[in-house]
Coordinates of N, CA and C in Angstrom, one line a residue:
X1 N -43.1 59.5 12.8 CA -44.5 60.0 12.6 C -45.2 60.2 13.9
X2 N -46.3 61.0 13.9 CA -47.0 61.2 15.1 C -48.5 60.8 14.9
X3 N -49.0 60.2 16.0 CA -50.4 59.8 16.0 C -50.8 59.5 17.5
X4 N -52.1 59.3 17.7 CA -52.5 58.9 19.0 C -52.2 57.4 19.2
X5 N -51.4 57.1 20.1 CA -51.0 55.7 20.3 C -50.5 55.5 21.7
X6 N -50.7 54.3 22.3 CA -50.3 54.0 23.6 C -51.1 54.6 24.7
X7 N -51.4 55.9 24.6 CA -52.2 56.6 25.6 C -53.1 57.6 24.8
X8 N -54.1 58.2 25.5 CA -54.9 59.2 24.8 C -54.2 60.5 24.6
X9 N -53.0 60.5 24.0 CA -52.3 61.7 23.6 C -51.4 61.3 22.5
X10 N -50.9 62.3 21.8 CA -50.0 62.1 20.7 C -48.6 61.5 21.1
X11 N -48.1 60.6 20.4 CA -46.8 60.1 20.6 C -46.1 59.9 19.2
X12 N -44.8 59.9 19.2 CA -44.1 59.7 17.9 C -43.7 58.2 17.9
X13 N -43.8 57.6 16.7 CA -43.6 56.2 16.5 C -42.9 56.0 15.2
X14 N -42.1 55.0 15.1 CA -41.5 54.6 13.8 C -42.5 54.1 12.8
X15 N -42.6 54.6 11.6 CA -43.6 54.1 10.7 C -43.7 52.6 10.6
X16 N -42.6 51.9 10.6 CA -42.6 50.5 10.5 C -43.3 49.8 11.7
X17 N -43.4 50.5 12.8 CA -43.9 49.9 14.0 C -45.4 50.3 14.3
X18 N -45.9 51.3 13.6 CA -47.2 51.9 14.0 C -48.3 50.8 13.9
X19 N -48.3 49.9 13.0 CA -49.4 49.0 12.8 C -49.5 48.1 14.0
X20 N -48.5 47.3 14.4 CA -48.6 46.4 15.5 C -48.7 47.1 16.8
X21 N -48.2 48.3 17.0 CA -48.3 49.0 18.2 C -49.7 49.5 18.4
X22 N -50.4 50.0 17.3 CA -51.8 50.3 17.4 C -52.6 49.1 17.8
X23 N -52.3 48.0 17.2 CA -53.1 46.8 17.4 C -53.1 46.4 18.9
X24 N -51.9 46.5 19.6 CA -51.8 46.0 20.9 C -52.2 47.0 22.0
X25 N -52.2 48.3 21.6 CA -52.5 49.3 22.6 C -53.8 50.1 22.4
X26 N -54.3 50.1 21.2 CA -55.5 50.9 21.0 C -56.7 50.5 21.7
X27 N -56.9 49.2 21.9 CA -58.1 48.8 22.6 C -58.2 49.4 24.0
X28 N -57.1 49.5 24.7 CA -57.1 50.0 26.1 C -57.3 51.5 26.0
X29 N -56.8 52.2 25.0 CA -57.0 53.6 24.9 C -58.5 53.9 24.6
X30 N -59.1 53.1 23.8 CA -60.5 53.3 23.5 C -61.4 53.1 24.8
X31 N -61.0 52.1 25.6 CA -61.7 51.9 26.9 C -61.6 53.2 27.8
X32 N -60.4 53.8 27.8 CA -60.2 55.0 28.6 C -61.0 56.1 28.1
X33 N -61.2 56.2 26.8 CA -62.0 57.2 26.1 C -63.5 57.0 26.1
X34 N -63.9 55.8 26.5 CA -65.3 55.4 26.3 C -66.3 56.4 26.9
X35 N -66.0 56.9 28.1 CA -66.9 57.8 28.8 C -67.1 59.0 27.9
X36 N -66.1 59.5 27.3 CA -66.2 60.7 26.4 C -67.0 60.3 25.2
X37 N -66.7 59.2 24.6 CA -67.5 58.8 23.4 C -69.0 58.7 23.7
X38 N -69.3 58.1 24.8 CA -70.8 58.0 25.2 C -71.4 59.4 25.5
X39 N -70.6 60.2 26.1 CA -71.1 61.6 26.4 C -71.4 62.4 25.1
X40 N -70.6 62.1 24.1 CA -70.8 62.8 22.8 C -71.9 62.1 21.9
X41 N -72.3 60.9 22.4 CA -73.3 60.2 21.6 C -72.8 59.4 20.4
X42 N -71.5 59.1 20.5 CA -70.9 58.3 19.4 C -71.4 56.9 19.3
X43 N -71.5 56.4 18.1 CA -71.9 54.9 18.0 C -71.2 54.4 16.8
X44 N -71.4 53.1 16.5 CA -70.6 52.4 15.4 C -71.0 53.0 14.1
X45 N -72.3 53.4 13.9 CA -72.7 54.0 12.6 C -71.9 55.3 12.4
X46 N -71.8 56.1 13.4 CA -71.1 57.4 13.3 C -69.6 57.1 13.0
X47 N -69.0 56.1 13.6 CA -67.6 55.8 13.3 C -67.4 55.4 11.9
X48 N -68.3 54.6 11.4 CA -68.2 54.1 10.0 C -68.3 55.3 9.0
X49 N -69.3 56.2 9.3 CA -69.5 57.3 8.4 C -68.4 58.3 8.4
X50 N -67.9 58.6 9.7 CA -66.8 59.6 9.8 C -65.5 59.0 9.2
X51 N -65.3 57.8 9.4 CA -64.0 57.2 8.8 C -64.1 57.3 7.3
X52 N -65.2 57.0 6.7 CA -65.3 57.1 5.3 C -65.1 58.6 4.8
X53 N -65.6 59.6 5.5 CA -65.4 61.0 5.2 C -63.9 61.3 5.3
X54 N -63.3 60.9 6.4 CA -61.9 61.2 6.6 C -61.0 60.6 5.6
X55 N -61.3 59.4 5.2 CA -60.5 58.7 4.1 C -60.5 59.6 2.8
X56 N -61.7 60.1 2.5 CA -61.9 60.9 1.3 C -61.2 62.2 1.5
X57 N -61.3 62.8 2.7 CA -60.8 64.1 2.9 C -59.3 64.2 2.8
X58 N -58.6 63.1 3.3 CA -57.2 63.1 3.3 C -56.6 62.2 2.1
X59 N -57.5 61.8 1.2 CA -57.0 60.9 0.1 C -56.3 61.7 -0.9
X60 N -55.6 61.1 -1.8 CA -54.9 61.7 -3.0 C -53.9 62.7 -2.5
X61 N -53.3 62.5 -1.4 CA -52.2 63.4 -0.9 C -52.7 64.7 -0.3
X62 N -54.0 64.8 0.0 CA -54.5 66.0 0.6 C -54.1 65.9 2.1
X63 N -53.9 67.1 2.7 CA -53.5 67.2 4.1 C -54.3 68.3 4.7
X64 N -55.5 68.0 5.1 CA -56.4 69.1 5.7 C -56.0 69.4 7.1
X65 N -56.3 70.6 7.5 CA -56.1 71.0 8.9 C -57.4 70.5 9.7
X66 N -57.3 70.6 11.0 CA -58.5 70.1 11.8 C -59.7 70.9 11.4
X67 N -59.6 72.2 11.2 CA -60.7 73.0 10.8 C -61.3 72.5 9.5
X68 N -60.5 72.2 8.6 CA -60.9 71.7 7.3 C -61.5 70.3 7.4
X69 N -61.0 69.5 8.3 CA -61.6 68.2 8.6 C -63.0 68.4 9.1
X70 N -63.2 69.4 10.0 CA -64.6 69.6 10.5 C -65.5 70.1 9.4
X71 N -65.0 70.8 8.5 CA -65.9 71.2 7.3 C -66.3 70.0 6.5
X72 N -65.4 69.1 6.2 CA -65.7 67.9 5.5 C -66.7 67.1 6.2
X73 N -66.6 66.9 7.5 CA -67.5 66.2 8.3 C -68.9 66.8 8.3
X74 N -68.9 68.2 8.5 CA -70.2 68.9 8.5 C -70.9 68.8 7.2
X75 N -70.2 68.8 6.1 CA -70.8 68.6 4.7 C -71.4 67.3 4.6
X76 N -71.0 66.3 5.3 CA -71.5 64.9 5.3 C -72.6 64.7 6.3
X77 N -73.0 65.8 7.0 CA -74.0 65.7 8.0 C -73.5 65.3 9.4
X78 N -72.2 65.4 9.6 CA -71.6 65.1 10.9 C -71.1 66.4 11.5
X79 N -71.9 67.1 12.3 CA -71.5 68.4 12.8 C -70.9 68.2 14.2
X80 N -69.6 68.3 14.3 CA -68.9 68.2 15.6 C -67.9 69.3 15.7
X81 N -67.6 69.7 16.9 CA -66.7 70.8 17.2 C -66.1 70.5 18.6
X82 N -65.1 71.3 18.9 CA -64.5 71.2 20.2 C -64.0 69.8 20.6
X83 N -64.3 69.4 21.8 CA -63.8 68.1 22.3 C -64.4 67.0 21.5
X84 N -65.7 67.1 21.0 CA -66.3 66.1 20.2 C -65.5 65.8 19.0
X85 N -65.1 66.9 18.3 CA -64.3 66.8 17.1 C -62.9 66.1 17.4
X86 N -62.3 66.5 18.5 CA -61.0 66.0 18.9 C -61.1 64.5 19.2
X87 N -62.2 64.1 19.9 CA -62.3 62.6 20.2 C -62.7 61.8 19.0
X88 N -63.5 62.4 18.0 CA -63.9 61.6 16.8 C -62.6 61.4 16.0
X89 N -61.8 62.5 15.8 CA -60.6 62.3 15.0 C -59.6 61.4 15.7
X90 N -59.5 61.5 17.1 CA -58.7 60.5 17.8 C -59.1 59.1 17.6
X91 N -60.4 58.8 17.6 CA -60.9 57.5 17.3 C -60.4 57.0 16.0
X92 N -60.4 57.8 15.0 CA -60.0 57.5 13.6 C -58.5 57.2 13.6
X93 N -57.7 57.9 14.4 CA -56.3 57.6 14.6 C -56.0 56.3 15.2
X94 N -56.8 56.0 16.3 CA -56.6 54.8 17.0 C -57.0 53.6 16.2
X95 N -57.9 53.8 15.2 CA -58.3 52.7 14.3 C -57.4 52.6 13.1
X96 N -56.4 53.4 13.0 CA -55.4 53.3 12.0 C -55.9 53.9 10.6
X97 N -56.9 54.8 10.7 CA -57.4 55.4 9.5 C -56.5 56.6 9.1
X98 N -56.2 57.5 10.0 CA -55.5 58.7 9.7 C -54.4 58.9 10.8
X99 N -53.5 59.8 10.6 CA -52.5 60.2 11.5 C -52.1 61.6 11.2
X100 N -51.1 62.2 12.0 CA -50.7 63.5 11.7 C -50.0 63.6 10.4
X101 N -50.2 64.7 9.6 CA -49.5 64.9 8.4 C -48.5 66.0 8.6
X102 N -48.0 66.6 7.5 CA -47.0 67.6 7.6 C -47.6 68.9 8.1
X103 N -46.7 69.7 8.6 CA -47.1 71.1 9.1 C -47.5 72.0 7.9
X104 N -48.5 72.7 8.1 CA -48.8 73.8 7.1 C -48.7 75.1 7.8
X105 N -47.6 75.7 7.6 CA -47.3 76.9 8.5 C -47.2 76.5 9.9
X106 N -48.1 77.0 10.7 CA -48.1 76.7 12.2 C -49.2 75.7 12.5
X107 N -49.9 75.2 11.5 CA -51.0 74.3 11.7 C -50.7 72.9 11.4
X108 N -51.1 72.0 12.3 CA -50.9 70.6 12.0 C -52.0 70.1 11.0
X109 N -51.6 69.2 10.1 CA -52.6 68.6 9.2 C -52.7 67.1 9.5
X110 N -53.6 66.5 8.7 CA -53.8 65.0 8.8 C -53.5 64.3 7.5
X111 N -53.2 63.0 7.6 CA -52.8 62.3 6.4 C -53.4 60.8 6.6
X112 N -53.5 60.1 5.5 CA -53.8 58.7 5.6 C -52.7 57.9 6.3
X113 N -53.0 57.1 7.2 CA -51.9 56.3 7.8 C -51.2 55.4 6.8
X114 N -52.0 54.9 5.9 CA -51.4 54.0 4.9 C -50.4 54.7 4.0
X115 N -50.6 56.0 3.8 CA -49.7 56.8 3.0 C -48.4 57.2 3.8
X116 N -48.6 57.4 5.1 CA -47.4 57.8 5.9 C -46.6 56.6 6.3
X117 N -47.2 55.4 6.4 CA -46.5 54.2 6.8 C -46.9 53.0 5.9
X118 N -46.5 53.1 4.6 CA -46.9 52.0 3.7 C -46.3 50.7 4.0
X119 N -45.2 50.7 4.7 CA -44.5 49.4 5.0 C -44.6 49.0 6.5
X120 N -45.7 49.5 7.1 CA -45.9 49.2 8.6 C -46.1 47.6 8.7
X121 N -45.4 47.1 9.7 CA -45.4 45.7 10.0 C -46.7 45.3 10.8
X122 N -47.2 44.1 10.6 CA -48.2 43.6 11.4 C -47.7 42.3 12.1
X123 N -48.1 42.1 13.4 CA -47.7 41.0 14.2 C -49.0 40.4 14.8
X124 N -48.9 39.1 15.0 CA -50.1 38.5 15.7 C -50.1 39.0 17.2
X125 N -51.2 39.0 17.8 CA -51.4 39.6 19.1 C -50.3 39.2 20.2
X126 N -50.0 37.9 20.2 CA -49.0 37.5 21.2 C -47.6 38.0 20.9
X127 N -47.2 38.0 19.6 CA -45.9 38.6 19.2 C -45.9 40.1 19.4
X128 N -47.0 40.8 19.2 CA -47.0 42.2 19.4 C -46.8 42.5 20.8
X129 N -47.5 41.8 21.7 CA -47.4 42.0 23.1 C -45.9 41.7 23.6
X130 N -45.4 40.7 23.1 CA -44.0 40.3 23.4 C -43.0 41.4 23.0
X131 N -43.2 41.9 21.8 CA -42.2 42.9 21.3 C -42.4 44.2 22.1
X132 N -43.6 44.6 22.4 CA -43.8 45.8 23.2 C -43.1 45.7 24.6
X133 N -43.3 44.5 25.2 CA -42.8 44.2 26.5 C -41.3 44.2 26.4
X134 N -40.7 43.5 25.4 CA -39.2 43.5 25.3 C -38.7 44.9 25.2
X135 N -39.3 45.7 24.3 CA -38.7 47.0 24.1 C -38.8 47.9 25.4
X136 N -39.9 47.7 26.1 CA -40.0 48.5 27.4 C -38.9 48.1 28.3
X137 N -38.7 46.8 28.6 CA -37.7 46.5 29.6 C -36.3 46.7 29.1
X138 N -36.0 46.6 27.8 CA -34.7 46.9 27.3 C -34.4 48.4 27.5
X139 N -35.5 49.2 27.2 CA -35.3 50.7 27.3 C -35.4 51.3 28.6
X140 N -36.1 50.6 29.6 CA -36.4 51.2 30.9 C -35.9 50.4 32.1
X141 N -35.5 49.1 31.8 CA -35.2 48.2 32.9 C -33.9 48.6 33.5
X142 N -33.6 48.1 34.7 CA -34.5 47.2 35.5 C -35.8 47.9 35.9
X143 N -36.9 47.2 35.7 CA -38.2 47.7 36.0 C -39.1 46.6 36.5
X144 N -40.2 46.9 37.0 CA -41.2 45.9 37.5 C -42.3 45.8 36.6
X145 N -43.1 44.7 36.8 CA -44.3 44.5 36.0 C -45.3 45.7 36.2
X146 N -45.3 46.2 37.5 CA -46.2 47.3 37.7 C -45.8 48.6 36.9
X147 N -44.5 48.7 36.8 CA -44.0 49.8 35.9 C -44.5 49.7 34.5
X148 N -44.4 48.5 34.0 CA -44.9 48.2 32.6 C -46.3 48.5 32.5
X149 N -47.1 48.1 33.5 CA -48.6 48.2 33.5 C -48.9 49.7 33.5
X150 N -48.2 50.5 34.3 CA -48.5 51.9 34.3 C -48.1 52.6 33.0
X151 N -47.0 52.2 32.4 CA -46.5 52.8 31.2 C -47.4 52.5 30.0
X152 N -47.8 51.2 29.9 CA -48.5 50.7 28.8 C -50.0 50.8 28.8
X153 N -50.5 50.9 30.1 CA -52.0 50.9 30.3 C -52.6 49.6 29.9
X154 N -51.8 48.5 29.7 CA -52.3 47.2 29.3 C -53.0 46.5 30.5
X155 N -53.7 45.4 30.3 CA -54.5 44.8 31.3 C -53.6 44.0 32.3
X156 N -54.1 43.6 33.4 CA -53.4 42.7 34.3 C -52.9 41.4 33.7
X157 N -53.9 40.8 32.9 CA -53.5 39.5 32.3 C -52.4 39.7 31.3
X158 N -52.4 40.8 30.6 CA -51.3 41.0 29.6 C -50.0 41.3 30.3
X159 N -49.9 42.1 31.3 CA -48.7 42.5 31.9 C -48.1 41.4 32.8
X160 N -49.0 40.6 33.4 CA -48.5 39.6 34.3 C -47.7 38.5 33.5
X161 N -47.9 38.5 32.2 CA -47.1 37.5 31.4 C -45.8 38.1 31.0
X162 N -45.5 39.3 31.4 CA -44.3 40.0 30.9 C -43.0 39.3 31.2
X163 N -42.7 38.8 32.4 CA -41.4 38.1 32.7 C -41.2 36.9 31.7
X164 N -42.2 36.1 31.5 CA -42.1 35.0 30.6 C -41.8 35.5 29.1
X165 N -42.4 36.6 28.8 CA -42.3 37.1 27.4 C -40.9 37.6 27.1
X166 N -40.3 38.3 28.1 CA -39.1 39.0 27.8 C -37.9 38.3 28.4
X167 N -38.0 37.7 29.6 CA -36.8 37.0 30.2 C -35.7 38.0 30.5
X168 N -34.4 37.5 30.4 CA -33.2 38.3 30.6 C -32.6 38.5 29.3
X169 N -31.8 39.6 29.2 CA -31.1 40.0 28.0 C -29.6 40.0 28.3
X170 N -28.8 39.2 27.7 CA -27.3 39.2 27.9 C -26.9 39.1 29.3
X171 N -27.7 38.3 30.1 CA -27.4 38.1 31.5 C -27.8 39.1 32.4
X172 N -28.4 40.2 31.9 CA -28.8 41.3 32.8 C -30.3 41.1 33.1
X173 N -30.7 41.0 34.4 CA -32.1 40.8 34.7 C -32.8 42.1 34.5
X174 N -33.6 42.2 33.5 CA -34.4 43.4 33.2 C -35.7 43.5 34.0
X175 N -36.2 42.4 34.3 CA -37.5 42.3 35.0 C -37.2 42.0 36.5
X176 N -37.6 42.9 37.4 CA -37.3 42.7 38.8 C -38.6 42.6 39.5
X177 N -38.6 42.1 40.8 CA -39.8 41.9 41.5 C -40.4 43.2 41.8
X178 N -41.7 43.2 41.9 CA -42.5 44.5 42.2 C -42.1 44.9 43.6
X179 N -41.7 46.2 43.6 CA -41.3 46.8 44.9 C -42.1 48.1 45.1
X180 N -42.9 48.5 44.1 CA -43.6 49.8 44.2 C -45.0 49.7 44.7
X181 N -45.3 50.4 45.8 CA -46.6 50.5 46.3 C -47.4 51.4 45.4
X182 N -48.4 50.8 44.7 CA -49.2 51.6 43.7 C -49.8 52.8 44.3
X183 N -50.0 52.8 45.6 CA -50.7 54.0 46.2 C -49.8 55.2 46.4
X184 N -48.5 54.9 46.8 CA -47.7 56.1 47.1 C -46.4 56.1 46.3
X185 N -46.1 55.0 45.6 CA -44.9 55.0 44.7 C -43.6 54.7 45.4
X186 N -43.6 54.3 46.6 CA -42.4 54.1 47.3 C -41.6 52.9 46.6
X187 N -40.4 53.2 46.3 CA -39.6 52.2 45.6 C -39.5 52.4 44.1
X188 N -40.3 53.4 43.6 CA -40.2 53.7 42.2 C -38.8 54.0 41.8
X189 N -38.4 53.5 40.6 CA -37.0 53.7 40.2 C -36.9 54.1 38.8
X190 N -35.7 54.7 38.4 CA -35.3 54.9 37.1 C -36.1 56.0 36.4
X191 N -36.1 55.9 35.0 CA -36.8 56.9 34.2 C -38.3 57.0 34.5
X192 N -38.9 55.8 34.7 CA -40.3 55.8 35.0 C -40.7 56.6 36.3
X193 N -39.8 56.5 37.3 CA -40.1 57.3 38.5 C -40.1 58.8 38.2
X194 N -39.2 59.2 37.4 CA -39.1 60.6 37.0 C -40.3 61.0 36.2
X195 N -40.7 60.1 35.2 CA -41.8 60.4 34.3 C -43.1 60.5 35.1
X196 N -43.3 59.6 36.1 CA -44.5 59.6 36.9 C -44.6 60.8 37.8
X197 N -43.4 61.4 38.2 CA -43.5 62.6 39.0 C -43.9 63.8 38.0
X198 N -43.3 63.8 36.8 CA -43.6 64.9 35.9 C -45.0 64.8 35.4
X199 N -45.6 63.6 35.3 CA -47.0 63.4 34.9 C -47.9 63.8 36.0
X200 N -47.4 64.0 37.2 CA -48.3 64.3 38.4 C -48.9 63.1 39.1
X201 N -48.5 61.9 38.6 CA -49.0 60.7 39.3 C -48.5 60.5 40.7
X202 N -47.2 60.8 40.8 CA -46.5 60.6 42.1 C -45.9 61.9 42.5
X203 N -46.0 62.2 43.8 CA -45.3 63.4 44.3 C -43.8 63.1 44.5
X204 N -43.0 64.0 44.3 CA -41.5 63.7 44.3 C -41.1 63.2 45.7
X205 N -41.8 63.8 46.8 CA -41.4 63.5 48.1 C -41.7 62.0 48.5
X206 N -42.5 61.3 47.7 CA -42.8 59.9 48.0 C -41.9 58.9 47.3
X207 N -41.0 59.4 46.4 CA -40.1 58.5 45.8 C -38.8 58.5 46.6
X208 N -38.5 57.3 47.1 CA -37.3 57.3 48.1 C -36.0 57.6 47.4
X209 N -35.6 56.9 46.4 CA -34.4 57.1 45.7 C -34.6 56.7 44.2
X210 N -34.0 57.4 43.3 CA -34.0 57.1 41.9 C -32.7 56.6 41.5
X211 N -32.6 55.3 41.1 CA -31.3 54.7 40.7 C -31.0 55.2 39.3
X212 N -29.7 55.5 39.0 CA -29.3 56.0 37.7 C -28.0 55.2 37.4
X213 N -27.4 55.5 36.2 CA -26.3 54.8 35.7 C -25.1 54.7 36.7
X214 N -24.4 53.6 36.6 CA -23.2 53.4 37.3 C -23.5 53.3 38.9
X215 N -24.7 52.9 39.2 CA -25.0 52.7 40.6 C -25.1 54.0 41.5
X216 N -25.0 55.2 40.8 CA -25.2 56.4 41.5 C -26.6 56.6 41.9
X217 N -26.9 57.5 42.7 CA -28.3 57.8 43.1 C -28.5 59.2 43.2
X218 N -29.8 59.6 42.9 CA -30.2 61.0 43.0 C -31.5 61.0 43.8
X219 N -31.7 62.1 44.6 CA -32.9 62.2 45.3 C -33.7 63.4 44.8
X220 N -35.1 63.2 44.7 CA -35.9 64.3 44.2 C -36.1 65.3 45.2
X221 N -36.0 66.6 44.8 CA -36.1 67.7 45.7 C -37.4 68.4 45.3
X222 N -38.3 68.5 46.2 CA -39.6 69.2 46.0 C -39.4 70.7 46.0
X223 N -39.7 71.4 44.9 CA -39.5 72.8 44.8 C -40.9 73.5 44.8
X224 N -41.9 72.8 45.1 CA -43.2 73.4 45.1 C -44.1 72.7 44.0
X225 N -45.4 73.0 43.9 CA -46.3 72.3 43.0 C -45.7 72.3 41.6
X226 N -45.6 71.1 41.0 CA -45.2 71.0 39.6 C -43.7 71.3 39.3
X227 N -42.9 71.5 40.4 CA -41.5 71.8 40.2 C -40.6 70.9 41.0
X228 N -39.8 70.1 40.3 CA -38.9 69.2 41.0 C -37.6 69.2 40.3
X229 N -36.5 68.8 41.0 CA -35.2 68.6 40.4 C -34.6 67.4 41.1
X230 N -33.6 66.8 40.5 CA -33.0 65.6 41.1 C -31.6 66.0 41.5
X231 N -31.2 65.7 42.7 CA -29.8 66.0 43.2 C -29.2 64.8 43.8
X232 N -27.8 64.8 43.7 CA -27.1 63.7 44.3 C -27.2 63.9 45.8
X233 N -27.4 62.8 46.6 CA -27.6 62.9 48.0 C -26.3 63.2 48.7

């Protein structure tokens, strides 16, 4: 299923995991979005009213498009459009009210999160952080705590506890000492190094070597703005 999770953009997540992953990551995404929320004049009263409208609009199996969502909100006295509409709907996704629904032709619709993920698990905050950390290092390791921090957008206090939370798996050290200079990315490794280049956070020329499977290595080749490839040295 698709919803706004982990970062202020859509990501796909297993329905069983959406509940605890929202719980552990949504607070940081809301902090990132706070400047926009204040610019639009959003407040708690607006959130409460809009969430109630959205629950009704997508209830009973209805799957409205964004334009139809805007009509429902306007009918309730909440006239929003453009980025204000996008951020208000995103807030409802981060709060676990709605999520993406099925496609209607070429248009995306919305659905109740509870309808799309009726068996979503919940975990206490410590267990949720531990599970997110474990999955990150199993899927991306060896990696550093700074890599986890960049990927997850979690706080220093949360990510600094990562080594104790995840430890080693089957004798393979998944958490390695930080070797990445946050300013220029030197020492960045693995899939995250590639993703950080593609996201535009790091220029390919500042990543020394990207380690890949079987101890091989590839070096990023700068092909110009926004264009990179990886080649064996």
